């Protein structure tokens, strides 16, 4: 059966309000972390994403009970029967590497296949593995399979990451929570999703401090218990819908967001000439004036401009008057939206870490192909602005990170359907 496509009739202004769902990049490590509790955890604001469904399949394969009702997931990790994740499940979702720290922390043993590279380039895990080895893990790599053991309880370590890796910070936190002694993670990632994971773990009885700063301290505890927790809103999805308003010259109220997570992203939209008005749990954006080019957008670890918003902003800048430059400092291969946006008539030259975008007066619809999650979202934005019909295929990429993107956009005036 061929996969469905999105059909977008562009040229309509986005206007209205959208409620933003829970953060994919927070709920995935939180679901893995429920393994450590050994009890019943209830996770609210859990988005209906394919990566979430994959995580629930992994939890069930390990022996947990996992039940989803609306955007609440209940996990009982009382009886875990396995420490191994099948290759098929590991291939379904690259970020399942974060289960390594959780399984190791709970069972002292974990076996899983090395997550292949992905669309963004090779996704090395050397920083994860060196951090876990500092905690005492013995890790053997053989033909793409990792076999990890912790001979005794984790007794703490002082670990400095060579770069502030989000996943490595999460894996070390997860492996260090149960045990004795104190683990200090220096040059830790500062993304809000790290603080959300720490918030969940502390709700389960962990003793973590410094989350959100470059130095996270985990004091080992004997055991954890189940907890009820609400996941933070998705700041990248919020930025995507801000982009939809910006590229169509519309306006949008985004509800259920945390503006304090989004300063660097908001600043780029303001530089484009958008009016952005943050409130406590919502953001209003209007793009009444023609968009202006942004001289330089550099992706950086948080609190810098997020790499996940880079393809989104690239799409919007294709319609901004003047020349914009984007420097992608995080991933090697993250300009994959460029060739597809060029098919819509965009003027983008991308080479190495740098992309130069000359704003054009009009984009025109055509068939496009999503190559990864955020590049796919960028094509949807391009289609909203392009005259005529744009199709976007390979929707499985987009469905990993956006809960029914067409329903959300249709609710604010887009002419978009899936079939
Ligand atoms: C997380 O990926 C996010 N995924 C990514 O979001 C996001 O782009 C990234 O953080 C950066 O913010 C999830 O949270 C599930 P990293 P992660 O480890 O943890 C290099 C999306 O679109 N590196 O911070 O894999 C790595 O190659 C996804 O939602 C090593 O060299 O990111 C990259 O260049 C895409 N060795 C840089 O660090 C390592 O051991 C940042 O990677 C680990 C990472």
PDB file of C-alpha atoms and ligand atoms in Angstrom, residues 24-25 28 94-95 120 122-128 163-168 191 307-308 330-331 334 373-374, ligand 1:
ATOM      1  CA  UNK A  24       8.593  14.604  21.757  1.00  0.00           C
ATOM      2  CA  UNK A  25      12.160  15.166  22.956  1.00  0.00           C
ATOM      3  CA  UNK A  28      10.854   9.880  24.947  1.00  0.00           C
ATOM      4  CA  UNK A  94      17.009   6.235  16.551  1.00  0.00           C
ATOM      5  CA  UNK A  95      16.507   8.008  19.846  1.00  0.00           C
ATOM      6  CA  UNK A 120      20.977  13.953   9.691  1.00  0.00           C
ATOM      7  CA  UNK A 122      26.119   9.574  11.453  1.00  0.00           C
ATOM      8  CA  UNK A 123      24.757   9.794  14.985  1.00  0.00           C
ATOM      9  CA  UNK A 124      27.771   8.758  17.069  1.00  0.00           C
ATOM     10  CA  UNK A 125      27.253   7.717  20.691  1.00  0.00           C
ATOM     11  CA  UNK A 126      30.892   7.864  21.847  1.00  0.00           C
ATOM     12  CA  UNK A 127      30.067  10.492  24.493  1.00  0.00           C
ATOM     13  CA  UNK A 128      27.229   8.322  25.843  1.00  0.00           C
ATOM     14  CA  UNK A 163      30.330  18.439  23.949  1.00  0.00           C
ATOM     15  CA  UNK A 164      26.973  19.169  25.569  1.00  0.00           C
ATOM     16  CA  UNK A 165      25.185  16.149  24.056  1.00  0.00           C
ATOM     17  CA  UNK A 166      21.470  16.002  24.959  1.00  0.00           C
ATOM     18  CA  UNK A 167      21.238  12.212  24.704  1.00  0.00           C
ATOM     19  CA  UNK A 168      24.504  11.576  26.523  1.00  0.00           C
ATOM     20  CA  UNK A 191      17.988  21.971  26.905  1.00  0.00           C
ATOM     21  CA  UNK A 307      19.132  23.082  15.237  1.00  0.00           C
ATOM     22  CA  UNK A 308      15.629  21.549  15.100  1.00  0.00           C
ATOM     23  CA  UNK A 330      25.270  20.865  15.275  1.00  0.00           C
ATOM     24  CA  UNK A 331      24.608  18.265  12.570  1.00  0.00           C
ATOM     25  CA  UNK A 334      20.902  19.135   8.065  1.00  0.00           C
ATOM     26  CA  UNK A 373      11.357  15.106  10.374  1.00  0.00           C
ATOM     27  CA  UNK A 374      12.045  18.841  10.403  1.00  0.00           C
TER      28      UNK A 374
HETATM   29  C1  LIG B   1      18.568  15.418  20.555  1.00  0.00           C
HETATM   30  O1  LIG B   1      19.293  14.507  19.740  1.00  0.00           O
HETATM   31  C2  LIG B   1      17.207  15.578  19.889  1.00  0.00           C
HETATM   32  N1  LIG B   1      16.527  14.278  19.857  1.00  0.00           N
HETATM   33  C3  LIG B   1      17.386  16.106  18.481  1.00  0.00           C
HETATM   34  O2  LIG B   1      16.094  16.315  17.929  1.00  0.00           O
HETATM   35  C4  LIG B   1      18.113  17.459  18.545  1.00  0.00           C
HETATM   36  O3  LIG B   1      18.353  17.920  17.243  1.00  0.00           O
HETATM   37  C5  LIG B   1      19.449  17.272  19.292  1.00  0.00           C
HETATM   38  O4  LIG B   1      19.200  16.703  20.593  1.00  0.00           O
HETATM   39  C6  LIG B   1      20.177  18.593  19.484  1.00  0.00           C
HETATM   40  O5  LIG B   1      19.376  19.477  20.210  1.00  0.00           O
HETATM   41  C7  LIG B   1      15.929  13.829  20.977  1.00  0.00           C
HETATM   42  O6  LIG B   1      15.973  14.460  22.021  1.00  0.00           O
HETATM   43  C8  LIG B   1      15.200  12.532  20.853  1.00  0.00           C
HETATM   44  P1  LIG B   1      23.063  15.437  20.678  1.00  0.00           P
HETATM   45  P2  LIG B   1      20.708  13.904  20.267  1.00  0.00           P
HETATM   46  O7  LIG B   1      23.574  14.211  21.333  1.00  0.00           O
HETATM   47  O8  LIG B   1      20.616  13.652  21.732  1.00  0.00           O
HETATM   48  C9  LIG B   1      27.174  14.840  18.353  1.00  0.00           C
HETATM   49  C10 LIG B   1      14.406  16.209  16.321  1.00  0.00           C
HETATM   50  O9  LIG B   1      14.299  16.705  15.201  1.00  0.00           O
HETATM   51  N2  LIG B   1      27.373  13.693  19.256  1.00  0.00           N
HETATM   52  O10 LIG B   1      22.903  16.686  21.495  1.00  0.00           O
HETATM   53  O11 LIG B   1      21.078  12.778  19.386  1.00  0.00           O
HETATM   54  C11 LIG B   1      26.031  14.580  17.363  1.00  0.00           C
HETATM   55  O12 LIG B   1      26.513  13.881  16.237  1.00  0.00           O
HETATM   56  C12 LIG B   1      15.710  15.575  16.764  1.00  0.00           C
HETATM   57  O13 LIG B   1      13.496  16.207  17.197  1.00  0.00           O
HETATM   58  C13 LIG B   1      28.598  13.026  19.237  1.00  0.00           C
HETATM   59  O14 LIG B   1      29.498  13.362  18.469  1.00  0.00           O
HETATM   60  O15 LIG B   1      21.655  15.140  19.988  1.00  0.00           O
HETATM   61  C14 LIG B   1      25.564  15.963  17.010  1.00  0.00           C
HETATM   62  O16 LIG B   1      26.439  16.497  16.021  1.00  0.00           O
HETATM   63  C15 LIG B   1      16.727  15.570  15.660  1.00  0.00           C
HETATM   64  N3  LIG B   1      28.781  11.961  20.066  1.00  0.00           N
HETATM   65  C16 LIG B   1      25.785  16.762  18.306  1.00  0.00           C
HETATM   66  O17 LIG B   1      26.688  15.978  19.102  1.00  0.00           O
HETATM   67  C17 LIG B   1      27.806  11.546  20.940  1.00  0.00           C
HETATM   68  O18 LIG B   1      28.047  10.575  21.696  1.00  0.00           O
HETATM   69  C18 LIG B   1      24.516  16.978  19.129  1.00  0.00           C
HETATM   70  O19 LIG B   1      23.967  15.714  19.371  1.00  0.00           O
HETATM   71  C19 LIG B   1      26.572  12.242  20.954  1.00  0.00           C
HETATM   72  C20 LIG B   1      26.383  13.320  20.107  1.00  0.00           C
END
